[in-house]
Short mmCIF file of C-alpha atoms and ligand atoms in Angstrom, two decimals:
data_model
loop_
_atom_site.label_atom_id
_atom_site.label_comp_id
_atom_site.label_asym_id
_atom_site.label_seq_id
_atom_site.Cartn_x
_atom_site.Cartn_y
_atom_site.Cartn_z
CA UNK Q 1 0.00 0.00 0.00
CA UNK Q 2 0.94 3.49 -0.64
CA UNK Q 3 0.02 6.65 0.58
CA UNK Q 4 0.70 9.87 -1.33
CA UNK Q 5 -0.90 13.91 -1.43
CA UNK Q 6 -3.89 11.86 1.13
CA UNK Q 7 -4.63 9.06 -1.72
CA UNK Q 8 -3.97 5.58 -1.13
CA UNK Q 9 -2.82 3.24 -3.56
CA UNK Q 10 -3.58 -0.28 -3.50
CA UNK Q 11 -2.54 -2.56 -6.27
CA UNK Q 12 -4.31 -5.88 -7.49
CA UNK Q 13 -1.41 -8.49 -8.56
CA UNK Q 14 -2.93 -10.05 -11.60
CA UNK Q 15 0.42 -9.53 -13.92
CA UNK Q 16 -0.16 -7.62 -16.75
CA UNK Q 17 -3.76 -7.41 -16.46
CA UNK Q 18 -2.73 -5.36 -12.64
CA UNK Q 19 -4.08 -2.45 -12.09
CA UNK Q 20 -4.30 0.46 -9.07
CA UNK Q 21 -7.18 1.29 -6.83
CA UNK Q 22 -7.30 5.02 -5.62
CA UNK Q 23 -8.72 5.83 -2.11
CA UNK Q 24 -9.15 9.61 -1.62
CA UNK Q 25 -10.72 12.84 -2.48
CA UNK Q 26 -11.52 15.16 -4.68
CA UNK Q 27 -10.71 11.86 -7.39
CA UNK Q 28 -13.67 12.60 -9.71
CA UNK Q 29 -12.60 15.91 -10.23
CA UNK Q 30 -9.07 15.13 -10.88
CA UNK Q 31 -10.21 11.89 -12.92
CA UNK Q 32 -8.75 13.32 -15.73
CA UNK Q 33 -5.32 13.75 -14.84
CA UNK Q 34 -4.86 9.76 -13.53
CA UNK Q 35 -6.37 8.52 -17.07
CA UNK Q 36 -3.97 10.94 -18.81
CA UNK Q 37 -1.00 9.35 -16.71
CA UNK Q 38 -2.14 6.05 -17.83
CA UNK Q 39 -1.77 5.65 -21.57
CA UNK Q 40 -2.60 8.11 -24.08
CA UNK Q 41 -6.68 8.64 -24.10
CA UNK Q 42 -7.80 9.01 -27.81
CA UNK Q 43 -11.08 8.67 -26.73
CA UNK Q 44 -13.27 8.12 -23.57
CA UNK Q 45 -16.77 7.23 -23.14
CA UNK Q 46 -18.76 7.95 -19.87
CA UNK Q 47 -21.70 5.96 -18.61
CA UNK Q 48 -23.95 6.66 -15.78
CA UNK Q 49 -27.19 7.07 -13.92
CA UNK Q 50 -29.33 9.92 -14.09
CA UNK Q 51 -29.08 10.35 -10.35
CA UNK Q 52 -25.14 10.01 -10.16
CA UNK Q 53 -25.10 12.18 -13.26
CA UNK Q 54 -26.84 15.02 -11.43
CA UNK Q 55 -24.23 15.15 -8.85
CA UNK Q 56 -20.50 13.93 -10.75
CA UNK Q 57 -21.15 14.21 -13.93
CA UNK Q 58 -20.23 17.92 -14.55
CA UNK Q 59 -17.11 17.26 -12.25
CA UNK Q 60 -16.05 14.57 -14.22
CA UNK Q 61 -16.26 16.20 -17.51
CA UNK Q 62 -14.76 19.40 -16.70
CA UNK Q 63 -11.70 17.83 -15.32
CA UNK Q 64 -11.94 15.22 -18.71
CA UNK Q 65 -11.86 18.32 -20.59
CA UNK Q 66 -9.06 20.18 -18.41
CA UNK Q 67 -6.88 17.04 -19.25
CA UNK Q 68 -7.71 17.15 -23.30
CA UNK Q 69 -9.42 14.25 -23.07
CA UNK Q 70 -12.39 14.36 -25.74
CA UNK Q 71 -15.34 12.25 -24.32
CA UNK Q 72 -19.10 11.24 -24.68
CA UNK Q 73 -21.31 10.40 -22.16
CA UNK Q 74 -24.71 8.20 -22.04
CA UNK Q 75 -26.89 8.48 -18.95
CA UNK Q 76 -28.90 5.24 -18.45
CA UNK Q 77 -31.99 5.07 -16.01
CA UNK Q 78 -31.18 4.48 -11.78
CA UNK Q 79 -31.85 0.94 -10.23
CA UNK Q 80 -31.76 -2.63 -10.55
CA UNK Q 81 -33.87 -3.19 -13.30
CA UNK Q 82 -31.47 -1.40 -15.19
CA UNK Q 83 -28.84 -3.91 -15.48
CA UNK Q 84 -30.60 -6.17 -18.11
CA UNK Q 85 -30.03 -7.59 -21.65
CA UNK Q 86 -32.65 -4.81 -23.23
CA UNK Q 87 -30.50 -2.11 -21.66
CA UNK Q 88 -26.81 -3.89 -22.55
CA UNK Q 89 -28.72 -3.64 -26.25
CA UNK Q 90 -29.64 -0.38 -25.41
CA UNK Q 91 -26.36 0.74 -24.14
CA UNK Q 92 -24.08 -0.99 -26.69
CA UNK Q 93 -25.75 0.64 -29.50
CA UNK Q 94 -25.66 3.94 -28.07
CA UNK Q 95 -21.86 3.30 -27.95
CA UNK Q 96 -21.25 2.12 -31.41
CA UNK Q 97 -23.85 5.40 -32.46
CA UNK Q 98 -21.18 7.54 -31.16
CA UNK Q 99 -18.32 5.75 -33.10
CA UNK Q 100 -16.59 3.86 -30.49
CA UNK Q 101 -12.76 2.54 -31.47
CA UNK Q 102 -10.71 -0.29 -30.28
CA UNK Q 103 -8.74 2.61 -28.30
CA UNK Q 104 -11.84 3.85 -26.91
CA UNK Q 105 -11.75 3.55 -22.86
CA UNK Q 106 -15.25 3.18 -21.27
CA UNK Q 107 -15.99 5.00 -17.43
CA UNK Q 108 -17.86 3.24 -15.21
CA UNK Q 109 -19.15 6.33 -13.12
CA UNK Q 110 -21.74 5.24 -10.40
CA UNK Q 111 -22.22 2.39 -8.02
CA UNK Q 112 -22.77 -1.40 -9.05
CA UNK Q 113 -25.19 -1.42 -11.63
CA UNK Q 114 -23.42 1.04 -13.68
CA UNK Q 115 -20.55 -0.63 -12.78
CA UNK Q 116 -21.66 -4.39 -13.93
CA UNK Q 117 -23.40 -2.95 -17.44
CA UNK Q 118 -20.61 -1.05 -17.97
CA UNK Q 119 -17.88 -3.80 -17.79
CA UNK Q 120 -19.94 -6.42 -19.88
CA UNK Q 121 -20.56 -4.02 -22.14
CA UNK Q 122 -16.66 -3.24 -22.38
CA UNK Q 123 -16.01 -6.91 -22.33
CA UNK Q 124 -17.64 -7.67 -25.40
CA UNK Q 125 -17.94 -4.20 -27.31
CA UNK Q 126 -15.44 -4.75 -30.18
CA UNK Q 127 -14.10 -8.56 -28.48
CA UNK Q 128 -13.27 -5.72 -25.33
CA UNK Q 129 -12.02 -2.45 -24.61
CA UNK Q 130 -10.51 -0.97 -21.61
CA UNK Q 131 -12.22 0.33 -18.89
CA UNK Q 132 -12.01 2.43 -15.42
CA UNK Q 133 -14.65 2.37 -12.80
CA UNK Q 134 -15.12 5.71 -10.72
CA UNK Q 135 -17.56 4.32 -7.81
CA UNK Q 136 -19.50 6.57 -6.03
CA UNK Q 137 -21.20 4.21 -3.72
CA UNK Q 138 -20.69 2.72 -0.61
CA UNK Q 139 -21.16 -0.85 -2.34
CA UNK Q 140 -19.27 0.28 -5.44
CA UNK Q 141 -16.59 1.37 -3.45
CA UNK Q 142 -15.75 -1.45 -1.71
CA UNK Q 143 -16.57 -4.26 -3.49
CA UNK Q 144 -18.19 -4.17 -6.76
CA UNK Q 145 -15.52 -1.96 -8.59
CA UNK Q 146 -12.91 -4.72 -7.87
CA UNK Q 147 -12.05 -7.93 -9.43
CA UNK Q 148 -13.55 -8.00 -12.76
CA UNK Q 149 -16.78 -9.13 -12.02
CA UNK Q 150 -19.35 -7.78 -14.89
CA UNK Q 151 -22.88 -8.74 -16.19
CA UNK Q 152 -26.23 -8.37 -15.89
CA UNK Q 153 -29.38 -10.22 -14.63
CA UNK Q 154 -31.71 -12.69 -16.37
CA UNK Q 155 -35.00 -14.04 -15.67
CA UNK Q 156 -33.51 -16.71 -14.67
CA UNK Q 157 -31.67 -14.83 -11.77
CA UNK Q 158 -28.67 -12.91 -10.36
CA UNK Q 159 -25.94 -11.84 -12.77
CA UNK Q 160 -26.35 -15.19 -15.14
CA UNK Q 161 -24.97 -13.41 -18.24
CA UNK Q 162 -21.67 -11.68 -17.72
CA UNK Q 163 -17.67 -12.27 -18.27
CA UNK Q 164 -14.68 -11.72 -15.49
CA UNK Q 165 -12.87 -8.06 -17.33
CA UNK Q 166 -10.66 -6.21 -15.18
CA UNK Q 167 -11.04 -2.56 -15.10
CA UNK Q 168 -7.58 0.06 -15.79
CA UNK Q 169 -7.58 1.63 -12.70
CA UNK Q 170 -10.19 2.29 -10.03
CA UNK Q 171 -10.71 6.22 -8.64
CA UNK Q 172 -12.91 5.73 -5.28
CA UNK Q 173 -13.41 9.32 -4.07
CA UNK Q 174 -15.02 9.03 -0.48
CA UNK Q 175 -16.24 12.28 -1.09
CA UNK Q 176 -18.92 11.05 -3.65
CA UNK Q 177 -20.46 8.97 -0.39
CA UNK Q 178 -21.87 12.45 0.93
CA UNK Q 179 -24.56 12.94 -2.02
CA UNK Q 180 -25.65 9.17 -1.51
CA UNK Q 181 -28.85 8.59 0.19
CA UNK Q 182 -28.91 6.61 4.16
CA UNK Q 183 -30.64 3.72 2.18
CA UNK Q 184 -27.90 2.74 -0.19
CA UNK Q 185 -25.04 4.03 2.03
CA UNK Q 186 -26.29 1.22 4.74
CA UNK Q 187 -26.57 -1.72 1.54
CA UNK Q 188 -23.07 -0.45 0.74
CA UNK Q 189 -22.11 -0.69 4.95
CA UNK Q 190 -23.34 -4.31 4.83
CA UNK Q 191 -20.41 -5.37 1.75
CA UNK Q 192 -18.28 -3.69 4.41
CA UNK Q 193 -19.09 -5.95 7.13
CA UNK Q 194 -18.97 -8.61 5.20
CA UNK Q 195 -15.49 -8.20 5.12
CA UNK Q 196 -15.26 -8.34 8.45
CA UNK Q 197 -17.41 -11.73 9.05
CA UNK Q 198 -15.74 -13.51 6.69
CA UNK Q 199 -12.20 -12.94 7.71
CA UNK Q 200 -10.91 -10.03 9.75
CA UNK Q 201 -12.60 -10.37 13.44
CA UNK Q 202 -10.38 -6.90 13.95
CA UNK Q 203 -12.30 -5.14 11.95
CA UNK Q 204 -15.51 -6.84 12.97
CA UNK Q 205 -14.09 -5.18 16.41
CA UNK Q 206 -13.55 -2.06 14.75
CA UNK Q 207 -16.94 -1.49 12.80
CA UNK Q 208 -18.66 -2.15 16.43
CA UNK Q 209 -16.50 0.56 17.75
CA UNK Q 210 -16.31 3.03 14.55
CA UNK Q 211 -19.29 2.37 12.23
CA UNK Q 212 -21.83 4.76 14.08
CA UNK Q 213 -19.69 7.42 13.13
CA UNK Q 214 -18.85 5.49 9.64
CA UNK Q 215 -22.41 5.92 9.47
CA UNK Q 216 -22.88 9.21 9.92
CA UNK Q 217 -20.61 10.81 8.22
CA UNK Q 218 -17.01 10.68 9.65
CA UNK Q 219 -14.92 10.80 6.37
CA UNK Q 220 -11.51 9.02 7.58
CA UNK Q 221 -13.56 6.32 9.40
CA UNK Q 222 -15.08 5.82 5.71
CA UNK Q 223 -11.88 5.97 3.90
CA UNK Q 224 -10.28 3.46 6.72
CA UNK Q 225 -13.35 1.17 6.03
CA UNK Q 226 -12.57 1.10 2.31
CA UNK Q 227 -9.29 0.56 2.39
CA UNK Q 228 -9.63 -2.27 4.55
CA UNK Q 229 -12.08 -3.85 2.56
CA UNK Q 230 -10.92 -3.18 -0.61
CA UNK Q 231 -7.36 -4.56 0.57
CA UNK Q 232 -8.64 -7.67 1.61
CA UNK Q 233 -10.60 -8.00 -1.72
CA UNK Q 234 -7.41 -6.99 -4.16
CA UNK Q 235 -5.66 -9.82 -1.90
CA UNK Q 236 -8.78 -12.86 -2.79
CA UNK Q 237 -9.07 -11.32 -6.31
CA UNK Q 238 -4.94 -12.00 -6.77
CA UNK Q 239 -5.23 -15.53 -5.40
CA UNK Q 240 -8.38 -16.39 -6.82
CA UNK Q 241 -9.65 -14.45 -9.86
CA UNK Q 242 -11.78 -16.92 -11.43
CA UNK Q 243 -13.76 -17.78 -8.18
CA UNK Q 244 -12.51 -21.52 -8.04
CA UNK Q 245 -11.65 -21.54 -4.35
CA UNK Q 246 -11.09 -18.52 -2.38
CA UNK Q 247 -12.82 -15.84 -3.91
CA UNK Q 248 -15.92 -18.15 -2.97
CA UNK Q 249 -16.07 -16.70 0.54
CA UNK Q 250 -17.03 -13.31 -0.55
CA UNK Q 251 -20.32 -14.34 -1.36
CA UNK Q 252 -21.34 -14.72 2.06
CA UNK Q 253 -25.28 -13.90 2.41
CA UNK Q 254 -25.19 -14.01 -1.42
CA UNK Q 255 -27.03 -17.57 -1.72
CA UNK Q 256 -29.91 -16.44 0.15
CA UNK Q 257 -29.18 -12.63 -0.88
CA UNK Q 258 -29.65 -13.26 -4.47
CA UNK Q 259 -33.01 -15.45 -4.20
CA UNK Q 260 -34.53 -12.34 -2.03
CA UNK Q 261 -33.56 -10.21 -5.36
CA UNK Q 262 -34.69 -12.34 -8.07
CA UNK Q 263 -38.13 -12.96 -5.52
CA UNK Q 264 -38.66 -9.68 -6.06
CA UNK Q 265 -38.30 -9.79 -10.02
CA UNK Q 266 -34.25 -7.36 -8.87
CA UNK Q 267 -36.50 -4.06 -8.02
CA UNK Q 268 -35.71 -1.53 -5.39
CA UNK Q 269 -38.20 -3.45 -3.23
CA UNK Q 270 -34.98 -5.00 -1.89
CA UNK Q 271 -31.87 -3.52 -2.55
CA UNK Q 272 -28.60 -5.75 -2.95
CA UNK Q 273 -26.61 -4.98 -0.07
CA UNK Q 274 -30.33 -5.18 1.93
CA UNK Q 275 -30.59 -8.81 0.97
CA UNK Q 276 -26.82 -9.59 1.48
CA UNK Q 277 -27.07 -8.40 4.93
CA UNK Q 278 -30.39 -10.68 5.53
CA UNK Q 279 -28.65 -13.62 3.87
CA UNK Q 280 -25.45 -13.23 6.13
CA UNK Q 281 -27.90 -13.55 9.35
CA UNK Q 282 -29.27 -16.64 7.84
CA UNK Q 283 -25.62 -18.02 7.03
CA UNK Q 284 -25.21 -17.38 10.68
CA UNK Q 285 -28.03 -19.14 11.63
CA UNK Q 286 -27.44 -22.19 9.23
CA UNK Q 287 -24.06 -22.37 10.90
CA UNK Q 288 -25.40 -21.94 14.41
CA UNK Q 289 -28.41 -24.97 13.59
CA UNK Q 290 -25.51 -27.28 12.07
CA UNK Q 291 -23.59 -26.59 15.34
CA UNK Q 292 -20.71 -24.93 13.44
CA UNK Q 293 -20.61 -21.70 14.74
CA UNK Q 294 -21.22 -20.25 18.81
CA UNK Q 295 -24.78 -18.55 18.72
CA UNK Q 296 -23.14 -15.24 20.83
CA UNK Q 297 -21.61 -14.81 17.26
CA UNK Q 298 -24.42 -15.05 15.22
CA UNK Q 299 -26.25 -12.81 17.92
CA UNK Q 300 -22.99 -9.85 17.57
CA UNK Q 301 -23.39 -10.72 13.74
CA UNK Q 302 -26.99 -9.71 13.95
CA UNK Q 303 -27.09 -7.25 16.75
CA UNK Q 304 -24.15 -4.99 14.33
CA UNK Q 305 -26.40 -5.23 11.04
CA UNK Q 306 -29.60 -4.29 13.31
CA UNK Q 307 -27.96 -1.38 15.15
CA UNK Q 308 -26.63 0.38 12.21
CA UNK Q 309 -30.14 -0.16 10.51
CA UNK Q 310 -30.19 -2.55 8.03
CA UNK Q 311 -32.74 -5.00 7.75
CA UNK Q 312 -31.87 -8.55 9.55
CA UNK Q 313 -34.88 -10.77 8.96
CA UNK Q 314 -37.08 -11.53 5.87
CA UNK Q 315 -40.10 -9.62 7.59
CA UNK Q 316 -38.18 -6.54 7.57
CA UNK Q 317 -38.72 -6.29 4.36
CA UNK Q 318 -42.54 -4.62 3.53
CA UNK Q 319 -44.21 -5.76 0.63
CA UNK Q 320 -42.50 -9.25 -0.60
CA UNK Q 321 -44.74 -12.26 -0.17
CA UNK Q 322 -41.87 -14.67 0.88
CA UNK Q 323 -42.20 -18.64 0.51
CA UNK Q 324 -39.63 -20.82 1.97
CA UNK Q 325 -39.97 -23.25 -1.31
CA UNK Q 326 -39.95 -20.21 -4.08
CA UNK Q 327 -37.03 -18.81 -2.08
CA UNK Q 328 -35.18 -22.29 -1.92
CA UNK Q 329 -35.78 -23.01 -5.59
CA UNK Q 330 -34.31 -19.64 -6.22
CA UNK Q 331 -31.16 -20.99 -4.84
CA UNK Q 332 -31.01 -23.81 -6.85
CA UNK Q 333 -30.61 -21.06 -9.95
CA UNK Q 334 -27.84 -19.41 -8.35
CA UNK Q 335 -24.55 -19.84 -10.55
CA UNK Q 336 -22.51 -21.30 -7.50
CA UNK Q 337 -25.25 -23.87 -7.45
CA UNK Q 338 -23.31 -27.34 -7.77
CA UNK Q 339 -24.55 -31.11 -8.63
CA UNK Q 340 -28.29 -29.13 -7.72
CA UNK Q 341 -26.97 -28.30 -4.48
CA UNK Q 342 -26.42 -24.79 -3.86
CA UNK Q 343 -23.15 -23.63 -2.30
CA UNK Q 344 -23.35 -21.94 1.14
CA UNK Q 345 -20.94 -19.57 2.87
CA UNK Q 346 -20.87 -20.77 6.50
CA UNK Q 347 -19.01 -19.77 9.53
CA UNK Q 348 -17.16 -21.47 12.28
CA UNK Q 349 -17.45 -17.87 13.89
CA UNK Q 350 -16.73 -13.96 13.18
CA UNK Q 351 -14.24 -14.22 10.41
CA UNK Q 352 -13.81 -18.16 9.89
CA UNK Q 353 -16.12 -18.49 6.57
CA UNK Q 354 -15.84 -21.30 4.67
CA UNK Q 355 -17.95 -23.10 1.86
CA UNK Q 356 -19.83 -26.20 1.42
CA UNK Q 357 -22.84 -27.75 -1.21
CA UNK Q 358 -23.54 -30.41 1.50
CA UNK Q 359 -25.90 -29.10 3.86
CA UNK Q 360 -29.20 -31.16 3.71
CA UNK Q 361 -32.12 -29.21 1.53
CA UNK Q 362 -34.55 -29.48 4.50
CA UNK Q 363 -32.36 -27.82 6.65
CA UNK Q 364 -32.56 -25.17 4.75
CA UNK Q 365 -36.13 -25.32 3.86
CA UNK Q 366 -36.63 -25.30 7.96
CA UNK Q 367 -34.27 -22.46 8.57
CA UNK Q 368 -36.55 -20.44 6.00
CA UNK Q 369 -39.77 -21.31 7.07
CA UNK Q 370 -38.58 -20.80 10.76
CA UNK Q 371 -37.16 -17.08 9.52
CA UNK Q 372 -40.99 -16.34 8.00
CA UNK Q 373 -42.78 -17.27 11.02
CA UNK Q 374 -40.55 -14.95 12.50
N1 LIG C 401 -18.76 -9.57 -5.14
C1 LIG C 401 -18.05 -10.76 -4.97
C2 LIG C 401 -16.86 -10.89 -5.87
O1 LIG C 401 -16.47 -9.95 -6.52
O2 LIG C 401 -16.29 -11.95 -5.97
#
């Protein structure tokens, strides 16, 4: 790690497809100046969210243009539903409208369904261009802007159509976390913990200590938490791009996390860091019921999520009509699914996860109905 003029550097080993993240501020605005440094531009091509756009966009262009970088930018629609096949088509033929080159470097700017559109459709645009995410969410930040995960969702569920493509460089300006609203900042603060459950009881420690202030504002306890996290991630991503052994464990709450989405057809009725922090409660609680994992963990695991005000149960969620059997087929569609098992994160305790297809289906079916009766 390196720290220079209050940015932090962090690099992810993957040889020559390596490349920097940036922790700091004022990173939008000086955007321009970092892609300049990294090859010569000929062309760059923004995408992001009406929302985001409202806040970074003219930041982002006016330091693009300070740098004499000429650029385009498409503004796709906010949310979830965004980050399907109609608006990849959509999206991709925007691009090629504005004559797009092999040299052409796409921006991810916004949090992880920009992010995940925006990759794919730099994956396959021309067999792949180069891209750069600029996250501006909590979620975005510290997870979904590393590690060359891209895609979109299918009707069949969760991110089913997509293609590992490493980004250039990542530019996560904390200060972009200010114009994000308490409901996403909290789905972003439950990627964070994650983190923490899975493998660093420190920073469990820490986020019990810091993350009311994290929470509320405090800008180095921010930048501390993505550092941390996205340190540990450029370390898994390095050992384990292609999610054959140890990359695994960052999907913890994801098995359950993704059926709550694709229940709800991926709308804002449940947001994805919402459902990941539900799904890591019930990967306690499997863990706990198969005598894996002390139930005073579970309980801190819970108590943290809870406190900070993210939803911990399936009926904290208004409006879903939940049923233990949709929910567990749902499963059986994820892409970690194995032999028509699906693959479970579990813990042995706060930052012991590990992963197994070979817990019994009624187990699970039980856990679920148990979590609906409340
Ligand atoms: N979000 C989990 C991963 O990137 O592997």
């Amino acid at each position: 790690m390196d720290a220079r003029d209050g940015i932090d550097t962090l690099r992810v080993d993957l040889g020559l497809r390596g490349y920097d993240i940036l922790i700091g501020e004022d990173l939008v605005a000086t955007a321009g100046n970092h892609i300049r440094a990294l090859a010569a531009q000929t062309r760059i091509a923004v995408v992001t969210d009406e929302n985001v756009a409202q806040h970074w966009l003219p930041t982002l262009e006016n330091g693009l243009t300070q740098a004499g970088i000429a650029h385009d930018s498409i503004v796709l629609p906010a949310g979830e539903h965004t980050k399907d096949l109609a608006h990849l088509e959509d999206l991709t033929n925007r691009l090629l409208d504005a004559r797009i080159e092999r040299a052409t470097t796409l921006i991810a700017l916004g949090g992880g369904v920009v992010g995940d559109i925006t990759g794919f459709a730099a994956a396959i645009l021309l067999r792949g261009l180069d891209f750069i995410h600029i996250p501006t969410t909590l979620l975005a930040q510290v997870d979904s802007s590393v590690g060359g995960k891209t895609g979109v969702n299918t009707r069949h569920g969760k991110n089913l159509l997509g293609a590992f493509h490493q980004p250039r460089l990542v530019l996560a300006d904390v200060g972009t976390l200010e114009t994000l609203d308490r409901r996403h900042f909290l789905a972003g603060y439950a990627e964070t913990v994650k983190y923490a459950l899975l493998g660093d009881p420190q920073f469990f420690s820490w986020l019990e200590t810091k993350g009311a202030d994290l929470c509320a504002g405090e800008r180095e306890a921010r930048r501390h938490a993505v550092l941390t996290s996205c340190s540990a991630k450029a370390a898994i991503v390095a050992e384990d791009e292609r999610e054959l052994g140890r990359r695994q464990l960052l999907n913890l709450g994801h098995t359950f996390g993704h059926a709550l989405e694709a229940q709800t057809g991926f709308t804002d009725a449940v947001l994805h860091g919402e459902a990941v922090a539900i799904g890591m409660v019930l990967a306690f609680d499997l863990s706990v019921r198969l005598g894996l994992c002390p139930p005073d963990d579970a309980e801190r695991a819970r108590r943290h999520l809870a406190e900070r005000g993210l939803p911990v149960t399936l009926n904290d969620l208004a409006g879903p009509e939940w049923t233990g059997d949709a929910l567990f087929t749902q499963m059986l569609h994820d892409k970690k699914a194995s032999g028509g098992q699906p693959t479970f994160v579990l813990v042995r305790g706060i930052g012991q996860a590990f992963t197994t297809s070979e817990v019994e289906a009624e187990t699970v079916r039980t856990l679920l109905d148990d979590a609906l009766k409340g």
